mmCIF file of C-alpha atoms in Angstrom:
data_model
loop_
_atom_site.group_PDB
_atom_site.id
_atom_site.type_symbol
_atom_site.label_atom_id
_atom_site.label_comp_id
_atom_site.label_asym_id
_atom_site.label_seq_id
_atom_site.Cartn_x
_atom_site.Cartn_y
_atom_site.Cartn_z
ATOM 1 C CA UNK A 38 -0.048 -0.041 0.059
ATOM 2 C CA UNK A 39 1.283 3.415 -0.854
ATOM 3 C CA UNK A 40 0.688 6.379 1.531
ATOM 4 C CA UNK A 41 0.973 9.975 0.705
ATOM 5 C CA UNK A 42 1.853 12.693 3.135
ATOM 6 C CA UNK A 43 2.459 16.425 2.579
ATOM 7 C CA UNK A 44 5.605 18.244 3.611
ATOM 8 C CA UNK A 45 5.586 21.954 4.198
ATOM 9 C CA UNK A 46 7.380 24.798 2.467
ATOM 10 C CA UNK A 47 9.925 24.708 5.373
ATOM 11 C CA UNK A 48 11.238 21.227 3.966
ATOM 12 C CA UNK A 49 10.080 21.822 0.305
ATOM 13 C CA UNK A 50 13.512 20.758 -0.817
ATOM 14 C CA UNK A 51 12.816 17.338 0.517
ATOM 15 C CA UNK A 52 9.338 16.968 -0.925
ATOM 16 C CA UNK A 53 10.313 15.070 -4.074
ATOM 17 C CA UNK A 54 12.030 12.447 -1.885
ATOM 18 C CA UNK A 55 9.488 12.089 0.837
ATOM 19 C CA UNK A 56 6.190 13.021 -0.696
ATOM 20 C CA UNK A 57 5.429 9.227 -1.338
ATOM 21 C CA UNK A 58 6.424 6.759 1.353
ATOM 22 C CA UNK A 59 5.738 3.073 1.284
ATOM 23 C CA UNK A 60 4.392 1.250 4.242
ATOM 24 C CA UNK A 61 6.874 -1.280 5.492
ATOM 25 C CA UNK A 62 6.092 -4.730 3.804
ATOM 26 C CA UNK A 63 5.216 -6.260 7.142
ATOM 27 C CA UNK A 64 5.938 -9.797 8.372
ATOM 28 C CA UNK A 65 7.774 -10.917 5.200
ATOM 29 C CA UNK A 66 10.476 -8.185 5.830
ATOM 30 C CA UNK A 67 10.556 -8.485 9.622
ATOM 31 C CA UNK A 68 13.696 -10.344 10.493
ATOM 32 C CA UNK A 69 16.968 -8.658 11.568
ATOM 33 C CA UNK A 70 20.234 -6.948 10.883
ATOM 34 C CA UNK A 71 23.740 -6.499 12.350
ATOM 35 C CA UNK A 72 23.268 -3.863 15.178
ATOM 36 C CA UNK A 73 26.934 -3.715 16.166
ATOM 37 C CA UNK A 74 29.056 -2.536 14.435
ATOM 38 C CA UNK A 75 25.935 -1.051 12.806
ATOM 39 C CA UNK A 76 25.127 -1.902 9.252
ATOM 40 C CA UNK A 77 24.647 0.994 6.925
ATOM 41 C CA UNK A 78 20.936 1.039 6.880
ATOM 42 C CA UNK A 79 20.502 0.183 10.470
ATOM 43 C CA UNK A 80 22.978 2.850 11.417
ATOM 44 C CA UNK A 81 21.200 5.438 9.290
ATOM 45 C CA UNK A 82 17.885 4.622 10.883
ATOM 46 C CA UNK A 83 19.265 4.706 14.502
ATOM 47 C CA UNK A 84 20.948 8.095 13.833
ATOM 48 C CA UNK A 85 18.161 9.782 11.941
ATOM 49 C CA UNK A 86 15.002 7.767 12.144
ATOM 50 C CA UNK A 87 13.374 10.161 14.484
ATOM 51 C CA UNK A 88 14.650 13.327 12.538
ATOM 52 C CA UNK A 89 14.922 12.022 8.928
ATOM 53 C CA UNK A 90 13.791 15.304 7.336
ATOM 54 C CA UNK A 91 16.607 17.294 9.023
ATOM 55 C CA UNK A 92 18.602 18.951 6.293
ATOM 56 C CA UNK A 93 21.742 19.027 8.603
ATOM 57 C CA UNK A 94 21.991 15.295 7.688
ATOM 58 C CA UNK A 95 23.381 16.522 4.330
ATOM 59 C CA UNK A 96 26.504 17.820 5.827
ATOM 60 C CA UNK A 97 26.721 15.840 9.133
ATOM 61 C CA UNK A 98 26.081 12.359 7.522
ATOM 62 C CA UNK A 99 26.131 12.701 3.728
ATOM 63 C CA UNK A 100 26.011 9.010 2.888
ATOM 64 C CA UNK A 101 22.979 8.432 5.015
ATOM 65 C CA UNK A 102 21.480 11.655 3.477
ATOM 66 C CA UNK A 103 21.805 10.167 -0.017
ATOM 67 C CA UNK A 104 20.299 6.809 1.176
ATOM 68 C CA UNK A 105 17.291 8.621 2.752
ATOM 69 C CA UNK A 106 16.662 10.480 -0.475
ATOM 70 C CA UNK A 107 17.048 7.433 -2.609
ATOM 71 C CA UNK A 108 14.576 5.379 -0.731
ATOM 72 C CA UNK A 109 13.641 5.905 2.957
ATOM 73 C CA UNK A 110 12.041 2.496 3.307
ATOM 74 C CA UNK A 111 15.563 1.051 3.159
ATOM 75 C CA UNK A 112 15.901 2.504 6.579
ATOM 76 C CA UNK A 113 12.286 1.772 7.834
ATOM 77 C CA UNK A 114 12.639 -1.675 6.595
ATOM 78 C CA UNK A 115 16.198 -2.013 8.038
ATOM 79 C CA UNK A 116 15.330 -5.711 9.016
ATOM 80 C CA UNK A 117 14.409 -6.874 5.451
ATOM 81 C CA UNK A 118 17.731 -6.726 3.523
ATOM 82 C CA UNK A 119 17.632 -10.248 2.170
ATOM 83 C CA UNK A 120 17.338 -12.427 -1.061
ATOM 84 C CA UNK A 121 15.483 -15.641 -1.499
ATOM 85 C CA UNK A 122 16.575 -18.729 -3.566
ATOM 86 C CA UNK A 123 20.302 -18.117 -3.418
ATOM 87 C CA UNK A 124 20.966 -21.821 -2.391
ATOM 88 C CA UNK A 125 24.351 -20.857 -1.042
ATOM 89 C CA UNK A 126 25.662 -19.480 -4.243
ATOM 90 C CA UNK A 127 26.260 -16.072 -2.873
ATOM 91 C CA UNK A 128 29.208 -14.985 -5.086
ATOM 92 C CA UNK A 129 27.358 -16.172 -8.175
ATOM 93 C CA UNK A 130 24.067 -14.549 -7.451
ATOM 94 C CA UNK A 131 25.395 -11.310 -5.854
ATOM 95 C CA UNK A 132 27.520 -9.288 -8.330
ATOM 96 C CA UNK A 133 30.648 -7.399 -7.419
ATOM 97 C CA UNK A 134 29.769 -3.756 -6.456
ATOM 98 C CA UNK A 135 26.329 -4.861 -5.220
ATOM 99 C CA UNK A 136 27.291 -6.750 -2.061
ATOM 100 C CA UNK A 137 25.774 -4.186 0.394
ATOM 101 C CA UNK A 138 22.404 -4.217 -1.532
ATOM 102 C CA UNK A 139 22.259 -7.986 -1.767
ATOM 103 C CA UNK A 140 22.260 -7.638 -5.491
ATOM 104 C CA UNK A 141 19.750 -4.831 -5.735
ATOM 105 C CA UNK A 142 17.301 -6.828 -3.839
ATOM 106 C CA UNK A 143 13.614 -5.896 -3.144
ATOM 107 C CA UNK A 144 13.314 -4.165 -6.513
ATOM 108 C CA UNK A 145 16.287 -1.916 -5.718
ATOM 109 C CA UNK A 146 14.968 -0.634 -2.401
ATOM 110 C CA UNK A 147 18.597 -1.009 -0.797
ATOM 111 C CA UNK A 148 20.677 0.141 -3.787
ATOM 112 C CA UNK A 149 21.859 3.163 -2.056
ATOM 113 C CA UNK A 150 23.807 0.835 0.399
ATOM 114 C CA UNK A 151 26.274 0.187 -2.428
ATOM 115 C CA UNK A 152 27.159 3.854 -2.806
ATOM 116 C CA UNK A 153 30.847 4.656 -2.569
ATOM 117 C CA UNK A 154 31.769 7.257 -0.044
ATOM 118 C CA UNK A 155 32.538 8.252 3.551
ATOM 119 C CA UNK A 156 30.051 6.280 5.496
ATOM 120 C CA UNK A 157 30.011 6.656 9.347
ATOM 121 C CA UNK A 158 32.340 4.130 10.725
ATOM 122 C CA UNK A 159 32.403 2.415 14.014
ATOM 123 C CA UNK A 160 35.799 2.482 15.943
ATOM 124 C CA UNK A 161 36.931 -1.159 16.789
ATOM 125 C CA UNK A 162 40.029 -2.926 17.779
ATOM 126 C CA UNK A 163 41.502 -5.978 16.148
ATOM 127 C CA UNK A 164 39.257 -8.145 18.446
ATOM 128 C CA UNK A 165 35.717 -7.231 18.407
ATOM 129 C CA UNK A 166 32.083 -8.593 18.485
ATOM 130 C CA UNK A 167 29.440 -8.723 15.811
ATOM 131 C CA UNK A 168 26.003 -8.549 17.142
ATOM 132 C CA UNK A 169 23.234 -9.884 14.865
ATOM 133 C CA UNK A 170 19.622 -9.196 15.983
ATOM 134 C CA UNK A 171 16.873 -11.596 14.811
ATOM 135 C CA UNK A 172 13.415 -10.232 15.518
ATOM 136 C CA UNK A 173 11.551 -13.128 14.045
ATOM 137 C CA UNK A 174 13.620 -15.850 15.885
ATOM 138 C CA UNK A 175 14.487 -17.781 12.709
ATOM 139 C CA UNK A 176 17.872 -18.857 13.892
ATOM 140 C CA UNK A 177 20.683 -19.603 11.500
ATOM 141 C CA UNK A 178 21.734 -22.377 9.215
ATOM 142 C CA UNK A 179 25.078 -20.377 9.451
ATOM 143 C CA UNK A 180 26.510 -17.046 9.886
ATOM 144 C CA UNK A 181 29.725 -15.891 8.080
ATOM 145 C CA UNK A 182 31.753 -12.913 9.166
ATOM 146 C CA UNK A 183 34.279 -11.344 6.719
ATOM 147 C CA UNK A 184 36.425 -8.273 6.813
ATOM 148 C CA UNK A 185 37.760 -6.407 3.782
ATOM 149 C CA UNK A 186 41.519 -7.003 3.114
ATOM 150 C CA UNK A 187 44.132 -4.564 4.045
ATOM 151 C CA UNK A 188 44.538 -1.905 1.250
ATOM 152 C CA UNK A 189 40.793 -1.900 0.444
ATOM 153 C CA UNK A 190 39.355 1.663 0.881
ATOM 154 C CA UNK A 191 35.510 1.782 1.044
ATOM 155 C CA UNK A 192 35.649 5.543 0.796
ATOM 156 C CA UNK A 193 36.834 5.305 -2.792
ATOM 157 C CA UNK A 194 36.121 1.730 -4.096
ATOM 158 C CA UNK A 195 33.068 -0.498 -4.472
ATOM 159 C CA UNK A 196 33.215 -3.619 -2.582
ATOM 160 C CA UNK A 197 34.011 -6.990 -4.447
ATOM 161 C CA UNK A 198 34.089 -10.497 -3.203
ATOM 162 C CA UNK A 199 37.762 -10.599 -3.937
ATOM 163 C CA UNK A 200 38.134 -7.828 -1.313
ATOM 164 C CA UNK A 201 36.884 -9.987 1.427
ATOM 165 C CA UNK A 202 38.581 -12.447 3.839
ATOM 166 C CA UNK A 203 36.574 -14.790 6.041
ATOM 167 C CA UNK A 204 37.164 -14.272 9.794
ATOM 168 C CA UNK A 205 34.719 -16.806 11.221
ATOM 169 C CA UNK A 206 31.727 -19.088 10.521
ATOM 170 C CA UNK A 207 28.935 -19.753 13.079
ATOM 171 C CA UNK A 208 27.436 -23.268 12.340
ATOM 172 C CA UNK A 209 23.717 -24.144 12.489
ATOM 173 C CA UNK A 210 22.334 -22.467 15.651
ATOM 174 C CA UNK A 211 18.587 -22.523 16.460
ATOM 175 C CA UNK A 212 17.179 -19.228 17.811
ATOM 176 C CA UNK A 213 16.807 -20.862 21.205
ATOM 177 C CA UNK A 214 20.619 -21.220 21.456
ATOM 178 C CA UNK A 215 21.460 -17.605 20.409
ATOM 179 C CA UNK A 216 23.642 -15.616 22.938
ATOM 180 C CA UNK A 217 20.774 -13.443 24.085
ATOM 181 C CA UNK A 218 17.141 -14.345 24.494
ATOM 182 C CA UNK A 219 15.160 -11.216 24.447
ATOM 183 C CA UNK A 220 11.370 -10.557 24.831
ATOM 184 C CA UNK A 221 11.045 -9.556 21.224
ATOM 185 C CA UNK A 222 13.821 -11.503 19.518
ATOM 186 C CA UNK A 223 17.115 -13.068 19.893
ATOM 187 C CA UNK A 224 20.721 -11.740 19.436
ATOM 188 C CA UNK A 225 23.804 -13.649 18.494
ATOM 189 C CA UNK A 226 27.127 -12.026 19.739
ATOM 190 C CA UNK A 227 30.000 -13.268 17.535
ATOM 191 C CA UNK A 228 33.612 -12.663 18.912
ATOM 192 C CA UNK A 229 35.990 -12.222 15.912
ATOM 193 C CA UNK A 230 39.605 -11.114 15.616
ATOM 194 C CA UNK A 231 42.221 -10.108 13.041
ATOM 195 C CA UNK A 232 45.646 -8.789 13.499
ATOM 196 C CA UNK A 233 47.719 -5.772 12.429
ATOM 197 C CA UNK A 234 44.796 -3.764 11.095
ATOM 198 C CA UNK A 235 44.347 -0.139 11.098
ATOM 199 C CA UNK A 236 42.126 2.369 9.323
ATOM 200 C CA UNK A 237 39.047 1.982 7.417
ATOM 201 C CA UNK A 238 37.413 -1.392 6.282
ATOM 202 C CA UNK A 239 34.014 -3.124 5.922
ATOM 203 C CA UNK A 240 32.832 -5.886 8.143
ATOM 204 C CA UNK A 241 30.668 -8.046 5.823
ATOM 205 C CA UNK A 242 28.138 -10.513 7.354
ATOM 206 C CA UNK A 243 26.078 -13.232 5.737
ATOM 207 C CA UNK A 244 23.295 -14.713 7.638
ATOM 208 C CA UNK A 245 21.582 -17.812 6.247
ATOM 209 C CA UNK A 246 18.328 -17.859 8.124
ATOM 210 C CA UNK A 247 16.733 -21.063 8.992
ATOM 211 C CA UNK A 248 13.426 -19.888 7.282
ATOM 212 C CA UNK A 249 12.879 -21.049 3.661
ATOM 213 C CA UNK A 250 15.942 -20.042 1.687
ATOM 214 C CA UNK A 251 16.564 -16.510 2.893
ATOM 215 C CA UNK A 252 20.019 -15.019 2.800
ATOM 216 C CA UNK A 253 20.831 -11.772 4.530
ATOM 217 C CA UNK A 254 23.845 -9.492 3.542
ATOM 218 C CA UNK A 255 25.048 -6.646 5.761
ATOM 219 C CA UNK A 256 27.823 -4.092 5.230
ATOM 220 C CA UNK A 257 29.234 -2.470 8.500
ATOM 221 C CA UNK A 258 31.711 0.356 8.093
ATOM 222 C CA UNK A 259 34.542 0.228 10.784
ATOM 223 C CA UNK A 260 37.746 2.088 11.681
ATOM 224 C CA UNK A 261 40.389 -0.269 13.291
ATOM 225 C CA UNK A 262 41.932 1.824 16.001
ATOM 226 C CA UNK A 263 40.279 5.061 15.095
ATOM 227 C CA UNK A 264 37.699 7.237 16.637
ATOM 228 C CA UNK A 265 34.049 7.776 15.802
ATOM 229 C CA UNK A 266 32.491 11.219 16.233
ATOM 230 C CA UNK A 267 29.145 11.079 18.133
ATOM 231 C CA UNK A 268 26.087 11.279 15.821
ATOM 232 C CA UNK A 269 22.649 12.593 16.570
ATOM 233 C CA UNK A 270 19.869 10.425 17.819
ATOM 234 C CA UNK A 271 22.280 7.391 18.323
ATOM 235 C CA UNK A 272 21.130 4.323 20.225
ATOM 236 C CA UNK A 273 23.123 1.104 21.114
ATOM 237 C CA UNK A 274 20.257 -1.413 20.184
ATOM 238 C CA UNK A 275 17.086 -1.746 18.045
ATOM 239 C CA UNK A 276 14.890 -0.049 20.688
ATOM 240 C CA UNK A 277 12.738 2.236 18.455
ATOM 241 C CA UNK A 278 12.856 0.101 15.285
ATOM 242 C CA UNK A 279 10.702 -2.364 13.390
ATOM 243 C CA UNK A 280 11.989 -5.231 15.502
ATOM 244 C CA UNK A 281 11.945 -3.807 18.934
ATOM 245 C CA UNK A 282 14.435 -5.066 21.441
ATOM 246 C CA UNK A 283 13.994 -4.664 25.118
ATOM 247 C CA UNK A 284 17.890 -4.373 25.528
ATOM 248 C CA UNK A 285 17.739 -0.684 24.660
ATOM 249 C CA UNK A 286 19.613 1.720 26.937
ATOM 250 C CA UNK A 287 19.102 4.848 25.226
ATOM 251 C CA UNK A 288 16.245 6.556 23.316
ATOM 252 C CA UNK A 289 16.433 8.962 20.362
ATOM 253 C CA UNK A 290 17.495 12.316 21.458
ATOM 254 C CA UNK A 291 14.457 13.953 19.796
ATOM 255 C CA UNK A 292 12.055 11.800 21.840
ATOM 256 C CA UNK A 293 10.562 13.360 24.880
ATOM 257 C CA UNK A 294 10.892 11.432 28.274
ATOM 258 C CA UNK A 295 7.496 9.949 29.172
ATOM 259 C CA UNK A 296 6.589 7.953 32.159
ATOM 260 C CA UNK A 297 4.758 4.571 31.822
ATOM 261 C CA UNK A 298 1.527 4.633 33.857
ATOM 262 C CA UNK A 299 0.727 1.544 36.088
ATOM 263 C CA UNK A 300 -0.641 -1.265 33.958
ATOM 264 C CA UNK A 301 -4.212 -1.945 34.949
ATOM 265 C CA UNK A 302 -5.127 -5.158 33.079
ATOM 266 C CA UNK A 303 -3.236 -7.041 30.357
ATOM 267 C CA UNK A 304 -1.413 -3.919 28.882
ATOM 268 C CA UNK A 305 -1.185 -0.054 28.851
ATOM 269 C CA UNK A 306 -0.268 2.314 26.059
ATOM 270 C CA UNK A 307 1.312 5.726 25.947
ATOM 271 C CA UNK A 308 1.615 8.317 23.249
ATOM 272 C CA UNK A 309 4.657 10.532 22.612
ATOM 273 C CA UNK A 310 5.654 12.938 19.689
ATOM 274 C CA UNK A 311 9.215 12.085 18.793
ATOM 275 C CA UNK A 312 9.713 14.550 16.021
ATOM 276 C CA UNK A 313 7.969 17.678 14.576
ATOM 277 C CA UNK A 314 8.127 19.903 11.698
ATOM 278 C CA UNK A 315 6.020 22.479 10.057
ATOM 279 C CA UNK A 316 2.914 20.543 8.566
ATOM 280 C CA UNK A 317 3.672 17.140 10.204
ATOM 281 C CA UNK A 318 5.106 15.135 12.956
ATOM 282 C CA UNK A 319 6.320 11.716 13.948
ATOM 283 C CA UNK A 320 4.781 9.789 16.972
ATOM 284 C CA UNK A 321 5.241 6.590 18.961
ATOM 285 C CA UNK A 322 2.824 4.541 20.896
ATOM 286 C CA UNK A 323 4.485 2.390 23.579
ATOM 287 C CA UNK A 324 2.733 -0.673 24.708
ATOM 288 C CA UNK A 325 3.707 -2.322 28.150
ATOM 289 C CA UNK A 326 2.556 -5.783 29.318
ATOM 290 C CA UNK A 327 1.076 -6.061 32.761
ATOM 291 C CA UNK A 328 2.048 -8.715 35.373
ATOM 292 C CA UNK A 329 1.503 -11.527 32.820
ATOM 293 C CA UNK A 330 3.172 -12.046 29.413
ATOM 294 C CA UNK A 331 0.882 -11.198 26.486
ATOM 295 C CA UNK A 332 0.616 -12.959 23.048
ATOM 296 C CA UNK A 333 -0.944 -10.085 20.979
ATOM 297 C CA UNK A 334 -2.265 -6.648 21.522
ATOM 298 C CA UNK A 335 -4.629 -4.084 20.155
ATOM 299 C CA UNK A 336 -4.320 -0.483 20.709
ATOM 300 C CA UNK A 337 -7.263 1.930 20.080
ATOM 301 C CA UNK A 338 -6.436 5.662 19.545
ATOM 302 C CA UNK A 339 -9.267 7.877 19.861
ATOM 303 C CA UNK A 340 -8.906 11.440 18.543
ATOM 304 C CA UNK A 341 -11.141 14.584 19.227
ATOM 305 C CA UNK A 342 -11.576 14.952 15.440
ATOM 306 C CA UNK A 343 -10.376 13.209 12.290
ATOM 307 C CA UNK A 344 -7.282 11.160 12.900
ATOM 308 C CA UNK A 345 -4.189 12.641 11.123
ATOM 309 C CA UNK A 346 -2.101 9.435 10.817
ATOM 310 C CA UNK A 347 -0.621 9.069 7.415
ATOM 311 C CA UNK A 348 1.655 6.013 7.803
ATOM 312 C CA UNK A 349 2.562 3.554 10.478
ATOM 313 C CA UNK A 350 5.122 0.895 11.028
ATOM 314 C CA UNK A 351 5.365 -1.905 13.556
ATOM 315 C CA UNK A 352 1.529 -2.237 13.559
ATOM 316 C CA UNK A 353 -1.250 -2.727 11.086
ATOM 317 C CA UNK A 354 -3.849 0.153 11.395
ATOM 318 C CA UNK A 355 -7.383 0.639 10.426
ATOM 319 C CA UNK A 356 -9.289 3.958 10.662
ATOM 320 C CA UNK A 357 -13.012 4.243 11.536
ATOM 321 C CA UNK A 358 -14.369 7.726 12.116
ATOM 322 C CA UNK A 359 -12.422 9.412 14.888
ATOM 323 C CA UNK A 360 -10.503 6.318 16.011
ATOM 324 C CA UNK A 361 -7.570 4.219 14.804
ATOM 325 C CA UNK A 362 -7.092 0.638 15.668
ATOM 326 C CA UNK A 363 -3.582 -0.767 15.661
ATOM 327 C CA UNK A 364 -2.900 -4.358 15.785
ATOM 328 C CA UNK A 365 0.551 -5.887 16.309
ATOM 329 C CA UNK A 366 2.433 -7.464 13.482
ATOM 330 C CA UNK A 367 3.949 -11.077 13.595
ATOM 331 C CA UNK A 368 7.225 -10.068 15.305
ATOM 332 C CA UNK A 369 6.105 -7.784 18.132
ATOM 333 C CA UNK A 370 2.819 -9.340 19.530
ATOM 334 C CA UNK A 371 4.593 -11.364 22.196
ATOM 335 C CA UNK A 372 5.643 -9.193 25.149
ATOM 336 C CA UNK A 373 7.133 -10.487 28.330
ATOM 337 C CA UNK A 374 5.513 -9.351 31.633
ATOM 338 C CA UNK A 375 6.546 -5.805 32.452
ATOM 339 C CA UNK A 376 8.326 -5.462 29.109
ATOM 340 C CA UNK A 377 7.496 -3.024 26.375
ATOM 341 C CA UNK A 378 7.289 -2.679 22.539
ATOM 342 C CA UNK A 379 6.170 0.144 20.350
ATOM 343 C CA UNK A 380 4.943 1.156 16.944
ATOM 344 C CA UNK A 381 5.572 4.479 15.189
ATOM 345 C CA UNK A 382 3.596 6.635 12.873
ATOM 346 C CA UNK A 383 3.762 9.781 10.721
ATOM 347 C CA UNK A 384 0.943 12.434 11.060
ATOM 348 C CA UNK A 385 -0.053 15.486 9.171
ATOM 349 C CA UNK A 386 -0.606 18.906 10.716
ATOM 350 C CA UNK A 387 -0.014 19.683 14.291
ATOM 351 C CA UNK A 388 0.218 16.765 16.882
ATOM 352 C CA UNK A 389 -2.952 15.830 18.656
ATOM 353 C CA UNK A 390 -2.825 13.554 21.613
ATOM 354 C CA UNK A 391 -5.288 10.668 21.359
ATOM 355 C CA UNK A 392 -6.887 8.685 24.187
ATOM 356 C CA UNK A 393 -4.872 5.338 24.188
ATOM 357 C CA UNK A 394 -6.576 2.121 25.152
ATOM 358 C CA UNK A 395 -4.779 -1.267 25.058
ATOM 359 C CA UNK A 396 -6.135 -4.708 25.170
ATOM 360 C CA UNK A 397 -4.248 -7.970 24.813
ATOM 361 C CA UNK A 398 -4.486 -11.718 24.777
ATOM 362 C CA UNK A 399 -2.561 -13.510 27.379
#
């Protein structure tokens, strides 16, 4: 489904890019990504997801700027960068120069990930950990972690298979055996090491999910022994993203602090405005389970007038009169007792706080 939303004159320069935004493709794309060192599209979402129309991105984070302009859904759907039917023939199916987009997968949604330039890089040592988040608990037939060879410069050169050297392979590992068992997914922390490295490189991860024949491909820009300048709205885990993880320790800087009310019944919901501009805003609904774990939830938002929601992610929404009903998607319906998940949305006009009601099955 395609959803249109208007952008005011203040951000008119961005209108051509963001005037038409696609709703995330739902359960089929809801899987995972490398969250540390952050992959290109996950890093762009974490830094700018709550402020993606900020023109300062063009100078502060130009590679993310070009990616958001090319296709914002590459970031909203940070957990869907995969191909099907590869049958293990990665080097045959994925051409050189297209490793970071999984060979222009998903009708070219992630093509901007292949762009050559100075992507934000995570500072690491010669021994480091790759953390792969799996929001759908598929587990892995295998995970392979590569690093680009010494002498390769991602700032000036497209990535080829011959540029990579294999660091480690994680064999078949069911989701129940991944390193971290989280309320809304699992995370595999993979220790890897190399020697004598310094300067820029790409860590390349292939995750062969134990679900059909789905192969995931992630480029993470790193700087061996270097420093990384702090970026806006940076979080250390997928806390505000389509596969919400309860391991979050920080929220986007643009988000106001909100207290969670006592949970009376199966669940409670709170509303917050996370970003605002002339003519529109971004909001978030946080769902917190009560004293018993829940299996699914439905949130009803009742507005004083016509609802202004134009697009939502992490939930399926329907509008009836002055109310909006949001239902969990496949990967965020199950919430542990006392834990939380969330969904986000874009609205037109000025923010209006709805009355939030939450119901759940236990």
